[in-house]
Backbone as CSV, one residue per row, in Angstrom:
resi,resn,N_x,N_y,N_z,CA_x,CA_y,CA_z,C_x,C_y,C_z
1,UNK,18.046,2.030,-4.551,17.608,0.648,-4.370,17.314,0.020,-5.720
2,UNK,17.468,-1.198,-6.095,17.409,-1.575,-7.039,15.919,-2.429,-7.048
3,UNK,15.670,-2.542,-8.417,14.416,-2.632,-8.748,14.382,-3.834,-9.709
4,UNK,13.329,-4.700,-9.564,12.816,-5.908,-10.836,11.881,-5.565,-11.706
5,UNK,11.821,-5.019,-12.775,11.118,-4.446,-13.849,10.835,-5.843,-14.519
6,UNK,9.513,-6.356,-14.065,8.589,-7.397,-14.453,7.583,-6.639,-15.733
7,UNK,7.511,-5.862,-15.792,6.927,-5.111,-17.221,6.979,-3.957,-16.863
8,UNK,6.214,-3.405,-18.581,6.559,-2.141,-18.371,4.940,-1.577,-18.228
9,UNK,4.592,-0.374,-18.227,3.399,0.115,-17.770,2.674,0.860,-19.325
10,UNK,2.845,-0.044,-20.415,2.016,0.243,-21.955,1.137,0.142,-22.125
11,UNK,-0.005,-1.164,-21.438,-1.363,-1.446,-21.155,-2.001,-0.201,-21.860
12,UNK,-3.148,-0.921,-22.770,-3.941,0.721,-23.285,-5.333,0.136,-22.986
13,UNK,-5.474,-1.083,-22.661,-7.102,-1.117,-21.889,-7.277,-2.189,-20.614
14,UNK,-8.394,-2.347,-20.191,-8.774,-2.901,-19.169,-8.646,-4.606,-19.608
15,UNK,-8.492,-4.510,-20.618,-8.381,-6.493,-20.847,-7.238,-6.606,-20.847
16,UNK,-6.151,-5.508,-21.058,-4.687,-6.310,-21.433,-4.474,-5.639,-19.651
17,UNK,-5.020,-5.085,-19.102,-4.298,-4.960,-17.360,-4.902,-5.666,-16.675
18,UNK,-6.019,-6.882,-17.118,-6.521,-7.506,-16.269,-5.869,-8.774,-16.195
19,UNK,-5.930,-9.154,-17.954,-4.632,-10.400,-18.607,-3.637,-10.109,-17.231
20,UNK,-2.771,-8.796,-17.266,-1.237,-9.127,-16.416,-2.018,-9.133,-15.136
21,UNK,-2.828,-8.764,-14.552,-3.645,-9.098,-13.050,-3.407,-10.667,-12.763
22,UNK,-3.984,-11.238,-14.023,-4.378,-12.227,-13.694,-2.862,-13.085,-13.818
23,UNK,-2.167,-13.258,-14.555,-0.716,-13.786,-14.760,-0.553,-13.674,-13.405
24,UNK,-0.113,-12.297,-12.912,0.853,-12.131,-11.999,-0.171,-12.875,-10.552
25,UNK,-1.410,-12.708,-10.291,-2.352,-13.598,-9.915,-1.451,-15.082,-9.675
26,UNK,-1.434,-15.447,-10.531,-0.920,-16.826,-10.271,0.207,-17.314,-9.294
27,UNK,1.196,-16.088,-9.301,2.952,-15.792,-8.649,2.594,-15.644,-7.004
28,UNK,1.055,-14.928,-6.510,1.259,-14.348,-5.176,1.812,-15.763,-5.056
29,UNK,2.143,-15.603,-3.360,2.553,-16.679,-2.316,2.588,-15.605,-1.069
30,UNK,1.464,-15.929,-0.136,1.093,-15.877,1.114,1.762,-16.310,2.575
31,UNK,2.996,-16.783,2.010,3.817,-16.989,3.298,5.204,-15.981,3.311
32,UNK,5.644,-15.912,4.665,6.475,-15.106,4.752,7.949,-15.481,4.190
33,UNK,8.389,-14.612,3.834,10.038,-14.860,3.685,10.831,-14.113,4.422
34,UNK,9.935,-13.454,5.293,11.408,-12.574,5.848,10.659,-13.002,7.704
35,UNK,11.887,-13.027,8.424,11.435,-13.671,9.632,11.240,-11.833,10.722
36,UNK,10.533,-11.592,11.771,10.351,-10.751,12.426,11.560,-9.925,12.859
37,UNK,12.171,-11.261,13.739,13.696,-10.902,13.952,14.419,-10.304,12.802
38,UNK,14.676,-10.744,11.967,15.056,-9.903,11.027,14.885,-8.765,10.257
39,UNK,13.423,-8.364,10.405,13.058,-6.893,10.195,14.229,-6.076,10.765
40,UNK,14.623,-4.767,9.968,15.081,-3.609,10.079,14.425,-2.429,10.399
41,UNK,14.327,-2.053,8.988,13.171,-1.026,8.639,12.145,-1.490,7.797
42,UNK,11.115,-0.433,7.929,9.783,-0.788,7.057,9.462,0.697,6.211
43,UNK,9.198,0.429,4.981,8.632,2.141,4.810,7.417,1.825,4.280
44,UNK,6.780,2.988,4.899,5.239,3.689,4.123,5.164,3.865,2.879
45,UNK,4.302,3.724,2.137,3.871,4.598,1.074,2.917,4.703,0.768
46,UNK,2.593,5.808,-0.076,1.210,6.447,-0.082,1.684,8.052,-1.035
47,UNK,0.473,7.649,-2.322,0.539,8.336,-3.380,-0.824,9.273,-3.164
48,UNK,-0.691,10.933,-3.785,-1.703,12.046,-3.432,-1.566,12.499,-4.826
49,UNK,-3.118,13.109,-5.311,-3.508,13.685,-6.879,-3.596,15.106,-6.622
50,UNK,-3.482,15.472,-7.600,-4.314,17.169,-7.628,-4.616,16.685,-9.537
51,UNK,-5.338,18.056,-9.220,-5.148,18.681,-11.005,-5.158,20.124,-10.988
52,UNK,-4.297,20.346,-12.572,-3.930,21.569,-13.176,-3.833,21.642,-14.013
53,UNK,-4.829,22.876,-14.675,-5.448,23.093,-16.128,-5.741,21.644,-16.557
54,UNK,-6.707,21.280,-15.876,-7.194,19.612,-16.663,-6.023,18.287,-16.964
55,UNK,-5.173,18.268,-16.123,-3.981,17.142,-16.063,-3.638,16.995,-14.941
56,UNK,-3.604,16.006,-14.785,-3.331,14.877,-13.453,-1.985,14.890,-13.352
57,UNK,-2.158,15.715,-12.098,-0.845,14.918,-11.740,-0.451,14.212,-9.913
58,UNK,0.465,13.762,-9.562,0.882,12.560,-8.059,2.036,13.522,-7.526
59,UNK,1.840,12.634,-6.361,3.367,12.977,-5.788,3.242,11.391,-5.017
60,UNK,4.300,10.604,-4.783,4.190,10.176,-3.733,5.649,9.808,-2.982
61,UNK,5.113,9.338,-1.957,5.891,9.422,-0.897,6.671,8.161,-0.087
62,UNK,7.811,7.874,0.261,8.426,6.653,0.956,9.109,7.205,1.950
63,UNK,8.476,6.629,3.028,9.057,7.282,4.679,9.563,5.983,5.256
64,UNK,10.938,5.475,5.458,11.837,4.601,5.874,11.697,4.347,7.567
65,UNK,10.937,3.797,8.128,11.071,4.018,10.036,11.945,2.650,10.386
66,UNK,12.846,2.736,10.713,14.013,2.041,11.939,12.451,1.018,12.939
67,UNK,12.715,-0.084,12.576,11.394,-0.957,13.386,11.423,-0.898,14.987
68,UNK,12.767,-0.729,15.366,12.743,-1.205,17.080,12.490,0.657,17.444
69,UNK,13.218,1.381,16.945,13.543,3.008,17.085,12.064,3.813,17.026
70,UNK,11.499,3.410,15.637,10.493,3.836,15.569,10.687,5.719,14.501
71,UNK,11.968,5.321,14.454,12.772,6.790,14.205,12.408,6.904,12.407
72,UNK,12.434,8.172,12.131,12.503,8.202,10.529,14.171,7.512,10.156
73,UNK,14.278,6.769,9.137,15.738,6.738,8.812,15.867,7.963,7.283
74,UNK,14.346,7.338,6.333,15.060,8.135,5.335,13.653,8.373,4.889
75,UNK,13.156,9.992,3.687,12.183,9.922,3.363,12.486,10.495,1.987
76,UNK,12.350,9.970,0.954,12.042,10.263,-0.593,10.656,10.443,-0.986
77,UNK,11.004,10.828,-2.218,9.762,11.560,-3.321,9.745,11.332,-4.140
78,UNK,8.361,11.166,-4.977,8.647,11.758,-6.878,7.420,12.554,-7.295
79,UNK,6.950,13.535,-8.160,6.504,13.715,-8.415,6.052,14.041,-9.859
80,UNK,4.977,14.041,-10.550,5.059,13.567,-11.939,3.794,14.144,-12.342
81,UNK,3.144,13.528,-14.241,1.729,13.835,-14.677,1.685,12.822,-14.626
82,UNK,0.373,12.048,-14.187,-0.358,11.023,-14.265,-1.132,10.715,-15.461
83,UNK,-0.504,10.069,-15.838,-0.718,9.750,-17.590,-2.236,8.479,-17.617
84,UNK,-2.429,7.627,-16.780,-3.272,6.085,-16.355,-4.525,7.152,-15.866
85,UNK,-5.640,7.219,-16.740,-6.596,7.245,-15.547,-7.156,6.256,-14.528
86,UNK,-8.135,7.031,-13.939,-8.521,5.950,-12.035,-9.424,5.270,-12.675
87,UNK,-9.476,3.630,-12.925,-10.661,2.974,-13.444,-10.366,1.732,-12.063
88,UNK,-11.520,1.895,-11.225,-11.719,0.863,-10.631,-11.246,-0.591,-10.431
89,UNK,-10.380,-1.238,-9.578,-9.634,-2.117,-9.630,-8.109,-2.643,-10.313
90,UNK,-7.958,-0.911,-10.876,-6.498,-0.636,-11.679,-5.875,-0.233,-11.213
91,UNK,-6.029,0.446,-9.907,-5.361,1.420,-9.715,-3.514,1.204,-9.637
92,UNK,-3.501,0.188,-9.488,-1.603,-0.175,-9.185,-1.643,0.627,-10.438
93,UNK,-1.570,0.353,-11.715,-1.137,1.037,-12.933,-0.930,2.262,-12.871
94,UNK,-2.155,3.293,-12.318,-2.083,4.686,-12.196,-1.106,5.025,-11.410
95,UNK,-0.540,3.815,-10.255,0.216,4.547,-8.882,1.681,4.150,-9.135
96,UNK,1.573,3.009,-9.436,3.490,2.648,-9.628,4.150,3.168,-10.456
97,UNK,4.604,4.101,-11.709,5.264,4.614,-11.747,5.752,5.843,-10.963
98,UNK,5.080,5.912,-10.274,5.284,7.106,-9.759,5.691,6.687,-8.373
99,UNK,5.335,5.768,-7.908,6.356,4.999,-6.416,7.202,4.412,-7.203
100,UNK,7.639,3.680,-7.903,8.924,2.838,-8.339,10.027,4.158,-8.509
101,UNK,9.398,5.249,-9.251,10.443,6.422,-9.389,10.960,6.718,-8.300
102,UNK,10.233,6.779,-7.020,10.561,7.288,-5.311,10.956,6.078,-5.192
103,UNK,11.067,4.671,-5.105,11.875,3.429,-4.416,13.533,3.812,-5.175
104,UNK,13.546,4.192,-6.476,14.933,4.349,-7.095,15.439,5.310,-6.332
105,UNK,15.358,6.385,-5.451,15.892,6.813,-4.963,16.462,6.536,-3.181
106,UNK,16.148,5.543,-2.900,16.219,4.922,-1.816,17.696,4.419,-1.657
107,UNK,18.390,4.940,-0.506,19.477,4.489,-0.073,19.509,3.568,1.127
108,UNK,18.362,3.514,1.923,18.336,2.471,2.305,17.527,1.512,2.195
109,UNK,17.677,0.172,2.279,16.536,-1.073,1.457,15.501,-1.357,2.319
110,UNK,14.277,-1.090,2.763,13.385,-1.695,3.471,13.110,-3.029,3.855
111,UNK,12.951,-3.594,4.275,12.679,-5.309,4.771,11.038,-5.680,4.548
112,UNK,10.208,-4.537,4.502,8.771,-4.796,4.077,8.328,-3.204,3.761
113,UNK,7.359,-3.540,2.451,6.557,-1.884,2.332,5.472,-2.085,2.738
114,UNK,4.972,-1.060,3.493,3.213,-0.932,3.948,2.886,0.440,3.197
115,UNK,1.774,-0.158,2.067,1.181,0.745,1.540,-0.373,1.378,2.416
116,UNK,-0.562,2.381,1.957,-2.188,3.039,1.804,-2.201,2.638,0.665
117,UNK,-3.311,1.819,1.348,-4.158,1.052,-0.305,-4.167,-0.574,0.048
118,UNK,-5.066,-1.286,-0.911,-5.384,-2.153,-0.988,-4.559,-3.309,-1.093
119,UNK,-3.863,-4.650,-0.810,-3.258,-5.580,-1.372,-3.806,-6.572,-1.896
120,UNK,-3.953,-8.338,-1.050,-5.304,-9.330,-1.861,-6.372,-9.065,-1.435
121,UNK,-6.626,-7.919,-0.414,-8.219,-7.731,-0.662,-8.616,-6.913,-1.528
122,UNK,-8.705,-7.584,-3.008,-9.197,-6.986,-4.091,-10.012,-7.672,-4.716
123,UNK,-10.778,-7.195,-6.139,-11.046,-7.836,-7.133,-10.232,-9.448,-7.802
124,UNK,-9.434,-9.162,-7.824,-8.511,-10.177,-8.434,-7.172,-10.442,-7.388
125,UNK,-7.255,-9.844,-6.413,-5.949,-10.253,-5.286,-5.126,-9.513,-5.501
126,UNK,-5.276,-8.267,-6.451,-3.674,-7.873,-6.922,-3.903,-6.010,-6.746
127,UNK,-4.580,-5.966,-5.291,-3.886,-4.548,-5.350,-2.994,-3.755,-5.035
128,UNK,-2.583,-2.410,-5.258,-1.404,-2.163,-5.479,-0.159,-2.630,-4.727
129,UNK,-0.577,-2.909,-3.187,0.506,-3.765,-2.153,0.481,-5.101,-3.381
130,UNK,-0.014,-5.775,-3.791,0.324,-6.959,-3.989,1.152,-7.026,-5.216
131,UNK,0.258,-5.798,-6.392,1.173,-5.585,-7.630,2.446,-5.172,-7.284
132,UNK,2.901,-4.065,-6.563,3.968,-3.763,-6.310,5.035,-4.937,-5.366
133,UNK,4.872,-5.514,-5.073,5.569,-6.852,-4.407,5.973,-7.501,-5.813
134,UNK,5.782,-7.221,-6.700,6.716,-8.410,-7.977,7.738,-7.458,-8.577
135,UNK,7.857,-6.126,-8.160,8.922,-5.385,-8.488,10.074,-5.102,-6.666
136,UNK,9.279,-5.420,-5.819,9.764,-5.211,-4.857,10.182,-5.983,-3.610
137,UNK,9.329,-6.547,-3.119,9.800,-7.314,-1.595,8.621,-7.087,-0.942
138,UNK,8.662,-7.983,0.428,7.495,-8.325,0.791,6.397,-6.607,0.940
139,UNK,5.200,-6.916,0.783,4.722,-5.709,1.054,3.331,-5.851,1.956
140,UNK,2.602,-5.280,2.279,1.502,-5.091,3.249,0.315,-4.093,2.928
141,UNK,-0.584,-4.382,2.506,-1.995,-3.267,2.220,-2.481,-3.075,3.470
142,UNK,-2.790,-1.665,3.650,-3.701,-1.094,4.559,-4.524,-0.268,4.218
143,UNK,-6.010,-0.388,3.941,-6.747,0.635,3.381,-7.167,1.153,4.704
144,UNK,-8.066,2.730,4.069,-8.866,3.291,5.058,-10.195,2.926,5.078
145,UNK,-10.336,2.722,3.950,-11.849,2.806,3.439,-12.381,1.169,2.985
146,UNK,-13.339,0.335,2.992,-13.463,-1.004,2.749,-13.762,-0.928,0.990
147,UNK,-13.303,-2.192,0.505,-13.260,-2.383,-0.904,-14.416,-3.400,-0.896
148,UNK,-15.738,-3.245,-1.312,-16.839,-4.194,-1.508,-16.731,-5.308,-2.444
149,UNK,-16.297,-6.397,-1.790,-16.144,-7.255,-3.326,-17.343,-7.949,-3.126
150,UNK,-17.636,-8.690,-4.412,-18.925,-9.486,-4.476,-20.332,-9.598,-3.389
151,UNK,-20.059,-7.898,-3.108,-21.028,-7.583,-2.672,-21.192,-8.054,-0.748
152,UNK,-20.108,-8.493,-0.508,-19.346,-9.224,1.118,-19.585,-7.761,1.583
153,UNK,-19.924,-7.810,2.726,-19.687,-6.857,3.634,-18.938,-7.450,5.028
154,UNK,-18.106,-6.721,5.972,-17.497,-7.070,6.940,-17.887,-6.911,8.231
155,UNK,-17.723,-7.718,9.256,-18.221,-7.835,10.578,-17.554,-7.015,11.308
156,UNK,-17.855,-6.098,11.883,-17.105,-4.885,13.024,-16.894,-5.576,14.009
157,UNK,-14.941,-5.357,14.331,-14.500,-6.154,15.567,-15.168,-5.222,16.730
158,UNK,-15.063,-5.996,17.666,-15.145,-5.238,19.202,-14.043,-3.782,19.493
159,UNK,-14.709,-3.414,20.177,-13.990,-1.803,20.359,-13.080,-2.220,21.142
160,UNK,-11.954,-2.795,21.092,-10.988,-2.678,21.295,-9.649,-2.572,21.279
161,UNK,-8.715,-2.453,21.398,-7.365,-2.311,20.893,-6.876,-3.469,20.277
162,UNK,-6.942,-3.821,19.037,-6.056,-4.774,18.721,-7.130,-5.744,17.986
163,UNK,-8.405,-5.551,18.354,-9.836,-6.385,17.804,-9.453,-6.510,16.677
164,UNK,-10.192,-7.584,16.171,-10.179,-8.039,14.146,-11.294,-8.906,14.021
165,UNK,-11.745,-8.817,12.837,-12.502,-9.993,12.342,-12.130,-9.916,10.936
166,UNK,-11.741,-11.380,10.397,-11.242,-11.926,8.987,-11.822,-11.686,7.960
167,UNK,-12.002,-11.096,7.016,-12.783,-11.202,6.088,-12.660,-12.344,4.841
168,UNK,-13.688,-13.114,5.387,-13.945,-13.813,4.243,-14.855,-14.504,3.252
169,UNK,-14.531,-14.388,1.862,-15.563,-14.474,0.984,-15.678,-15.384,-0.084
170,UNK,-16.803,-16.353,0.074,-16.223,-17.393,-0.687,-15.272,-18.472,0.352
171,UNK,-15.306,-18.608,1.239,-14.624,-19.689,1.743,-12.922,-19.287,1.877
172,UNK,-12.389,-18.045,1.626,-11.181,-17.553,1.415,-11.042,-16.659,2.582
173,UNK,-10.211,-16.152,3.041,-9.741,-15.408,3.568,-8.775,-14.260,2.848
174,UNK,-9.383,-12.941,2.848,-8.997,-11.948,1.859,-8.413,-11.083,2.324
175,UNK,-8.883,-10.771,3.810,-8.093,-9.731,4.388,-8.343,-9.265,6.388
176,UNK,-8.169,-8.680,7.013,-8.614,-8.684,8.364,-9.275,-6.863,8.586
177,UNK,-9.961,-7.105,9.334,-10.594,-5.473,9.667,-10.403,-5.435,11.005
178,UNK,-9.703,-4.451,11.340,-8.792,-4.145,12.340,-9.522,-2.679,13.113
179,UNK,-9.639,-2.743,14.627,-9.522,-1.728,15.212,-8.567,-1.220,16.375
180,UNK,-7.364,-0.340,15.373,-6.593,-0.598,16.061,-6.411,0.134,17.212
181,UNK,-7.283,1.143,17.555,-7.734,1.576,19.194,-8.741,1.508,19.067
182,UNK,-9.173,2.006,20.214,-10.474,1.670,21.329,-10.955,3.373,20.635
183,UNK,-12.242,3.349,19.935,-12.910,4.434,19.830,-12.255,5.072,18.717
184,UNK,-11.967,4.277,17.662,-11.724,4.815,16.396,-12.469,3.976,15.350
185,UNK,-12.433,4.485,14.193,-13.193,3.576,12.983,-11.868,2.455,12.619
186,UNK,-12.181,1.282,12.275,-11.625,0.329,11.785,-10.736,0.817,10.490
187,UNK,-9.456,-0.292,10.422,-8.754,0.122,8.890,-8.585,-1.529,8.417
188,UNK,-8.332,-1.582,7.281,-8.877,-2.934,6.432,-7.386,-3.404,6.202
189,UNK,-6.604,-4.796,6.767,-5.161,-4.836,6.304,-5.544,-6.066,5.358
190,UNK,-4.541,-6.450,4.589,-4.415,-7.529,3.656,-3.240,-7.640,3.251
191,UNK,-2.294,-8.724,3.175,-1.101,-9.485,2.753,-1.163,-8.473,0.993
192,UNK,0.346,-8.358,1.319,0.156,-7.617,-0.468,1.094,-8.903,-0.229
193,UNK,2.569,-9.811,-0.439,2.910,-10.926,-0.695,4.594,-10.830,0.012
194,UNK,4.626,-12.425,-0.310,5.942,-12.883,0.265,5.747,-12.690,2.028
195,UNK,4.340,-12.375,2.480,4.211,-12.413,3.921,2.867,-12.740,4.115
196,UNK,2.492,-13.569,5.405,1.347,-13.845,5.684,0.579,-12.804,6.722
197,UNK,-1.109,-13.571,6.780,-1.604,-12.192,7.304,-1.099,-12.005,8.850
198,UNK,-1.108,-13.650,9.744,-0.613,-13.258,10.669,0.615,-11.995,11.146
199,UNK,1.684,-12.293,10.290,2.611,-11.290,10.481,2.058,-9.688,9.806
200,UNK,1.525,-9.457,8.894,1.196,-8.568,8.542,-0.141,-7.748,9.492
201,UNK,-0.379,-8.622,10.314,-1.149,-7.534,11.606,-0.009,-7.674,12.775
202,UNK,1.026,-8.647,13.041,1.806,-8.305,13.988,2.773,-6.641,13.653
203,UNK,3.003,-7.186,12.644,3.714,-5.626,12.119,2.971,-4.499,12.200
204,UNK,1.943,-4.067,11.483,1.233,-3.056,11.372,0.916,-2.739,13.065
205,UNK,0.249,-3.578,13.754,0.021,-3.506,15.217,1.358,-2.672,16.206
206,UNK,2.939,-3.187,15.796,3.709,-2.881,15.992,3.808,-1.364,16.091
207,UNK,3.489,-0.926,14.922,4.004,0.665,14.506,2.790,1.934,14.695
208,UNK,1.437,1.144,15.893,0.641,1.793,15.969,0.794,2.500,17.149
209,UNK,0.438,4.177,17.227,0.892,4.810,18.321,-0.375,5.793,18.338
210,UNK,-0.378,6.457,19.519,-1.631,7.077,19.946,-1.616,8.708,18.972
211,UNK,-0.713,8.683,18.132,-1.017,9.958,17.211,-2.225,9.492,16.337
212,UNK,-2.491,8.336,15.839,-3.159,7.863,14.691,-3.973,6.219,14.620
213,UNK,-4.680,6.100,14.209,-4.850,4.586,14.019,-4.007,3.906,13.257
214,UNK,-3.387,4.420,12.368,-2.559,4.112,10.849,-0.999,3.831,11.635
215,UNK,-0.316,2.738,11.046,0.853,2.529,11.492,1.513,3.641,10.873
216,UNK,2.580,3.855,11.694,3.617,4.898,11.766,3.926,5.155,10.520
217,UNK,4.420,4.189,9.880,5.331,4.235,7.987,4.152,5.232,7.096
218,UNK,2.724,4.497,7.322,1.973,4.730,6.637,1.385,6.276,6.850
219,UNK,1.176,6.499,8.069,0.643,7.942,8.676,1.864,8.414,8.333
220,UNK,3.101,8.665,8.434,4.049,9.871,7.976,4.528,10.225,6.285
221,UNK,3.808,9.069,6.126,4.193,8.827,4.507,2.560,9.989,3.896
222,UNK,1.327,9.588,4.436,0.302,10.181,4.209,0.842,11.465,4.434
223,UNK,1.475,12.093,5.278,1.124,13.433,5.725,1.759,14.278,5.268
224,UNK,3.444,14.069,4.225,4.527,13.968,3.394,3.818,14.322,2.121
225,UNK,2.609,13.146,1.871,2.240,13.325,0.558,1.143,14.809,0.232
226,UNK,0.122,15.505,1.535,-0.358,16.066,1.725,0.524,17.581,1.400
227,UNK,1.699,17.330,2.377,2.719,18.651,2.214,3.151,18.848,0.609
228,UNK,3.651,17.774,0.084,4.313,17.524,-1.523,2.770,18.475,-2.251
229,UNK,2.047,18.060,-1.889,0.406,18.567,-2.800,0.599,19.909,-2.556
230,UNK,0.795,20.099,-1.706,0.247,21.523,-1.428,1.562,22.553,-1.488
231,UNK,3.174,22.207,-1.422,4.116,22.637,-1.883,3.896,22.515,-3.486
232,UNK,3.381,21.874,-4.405,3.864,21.397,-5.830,3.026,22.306,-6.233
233,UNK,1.477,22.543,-5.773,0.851,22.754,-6.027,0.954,24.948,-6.183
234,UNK,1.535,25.374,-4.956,1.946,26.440,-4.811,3.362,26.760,-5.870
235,UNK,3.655,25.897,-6.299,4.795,26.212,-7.030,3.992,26.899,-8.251
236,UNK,3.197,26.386,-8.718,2.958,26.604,-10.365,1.718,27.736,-10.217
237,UNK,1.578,28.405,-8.819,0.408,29.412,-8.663,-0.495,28.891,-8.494
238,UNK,-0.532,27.473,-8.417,-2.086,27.511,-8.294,-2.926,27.431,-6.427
């Protein structure tokens, strides 16, 4: 699959990755470009750490699902040393080379990515769903865990299938908190770009099945990245 290399990943501190935050900040756009009907496929992704002898290193993972089928079409890898350490609100930096390496191997083109991880519900709007959308095509954040911004906390939907309440802060709308069954903990979605939130809970809602709360792309892509850890990891003895 071919790729838009909008920069390269040289950044050596937190002011010159906040500078391109904020640039690329300016580019989101919150409406969709790709219509429902026209969805194909969607893939997951979702990047996993270890360490050995004191060096970081990823694997991550792109699991391709057929939208109406529900079927795997295709699943790639990369795995690497993680050169970026984890500094709070950076993380796209630490994670995209190491998914852009797994999108280059993609033979077939996705129509939207749904990451694990954050998109505009961030610090600055730009997490990794959203950073990765200026090298890629529309994309979709789904965290597990809530990202506290300015100190906002979120309203727990009703226990039911499909419940949400919006999060918003500041008069904005940043992201939705979703329960997507009845008797599970909530997961946090947010527009990473080139799609709005409406569609980005019709989709995710779409690919939710009683194995998981996590849409399909995203749960097989997680569980891929778990195996890669623990295969990579057995390789080198440890």
């Amino acid at each position: 699959m071919d790729i838009q290399y909008i920069h390269a990943f040289t950044m050596q501190t937190k002011e010159e990755c906040r500078t391109l935050q904020q640039k690329l900040k300016a580019q989101i756009d919150l409406t969709s470009r790709v219509k429902m009907t026209h969805i194909h496929n969607c893939a997951g992704v979702d990047v996993a750490y270890w360490e050995e002898n004191g060096i970081s290193h990823g694997a991550c993972s792109i699991v391709v699902v057929d939208y109406q089928t529900k079927n795997v079409v295709e699943k790639v890898h990369s795995v690497g040393e993680v050169t970026v350490p984890y500094l709070p609100g950076f993380l796209a930096f630490r994670e995209l080379p190491l998914i852009l390496e797994a999108v280059k191997k993609l033979q077939v083109e996705p129509d939207v990515f749904l990451f694990d991880g954050n998109g505009y519900l961030h610090y600055e709007h730009m997490g990794v769903a959203t950073h990765a959308s200026f090298f890629l095509k529309p994309t979709v954040g789904i965290g597990k865990s809530y990202l506290k911004i300015k100190g906002h906390d979120y309203v727990m939907p009703e226990d039911t299938e499909g419940a949400y309440e919006d999060i918003v802060i500041d008069g904005e709308v940043y992201g939705r908190v979703v329960r997507t069954a009845k008797g599970v903990k909530p997961i946090f979605l947010s527009c990473g770009n080139y799609i709005d939130l409406d569609m980005s809970y019709q989709l995710m809602m779409h690919f939710i099945s009683k194995e998981s709360k996590l849409p399909i792309p995203v749960r097989l892509a997680d569980l891929h990245t778990h195996e890669l850890r623990k295969r990579y990891r057995q390789s080198t003895g440890k």
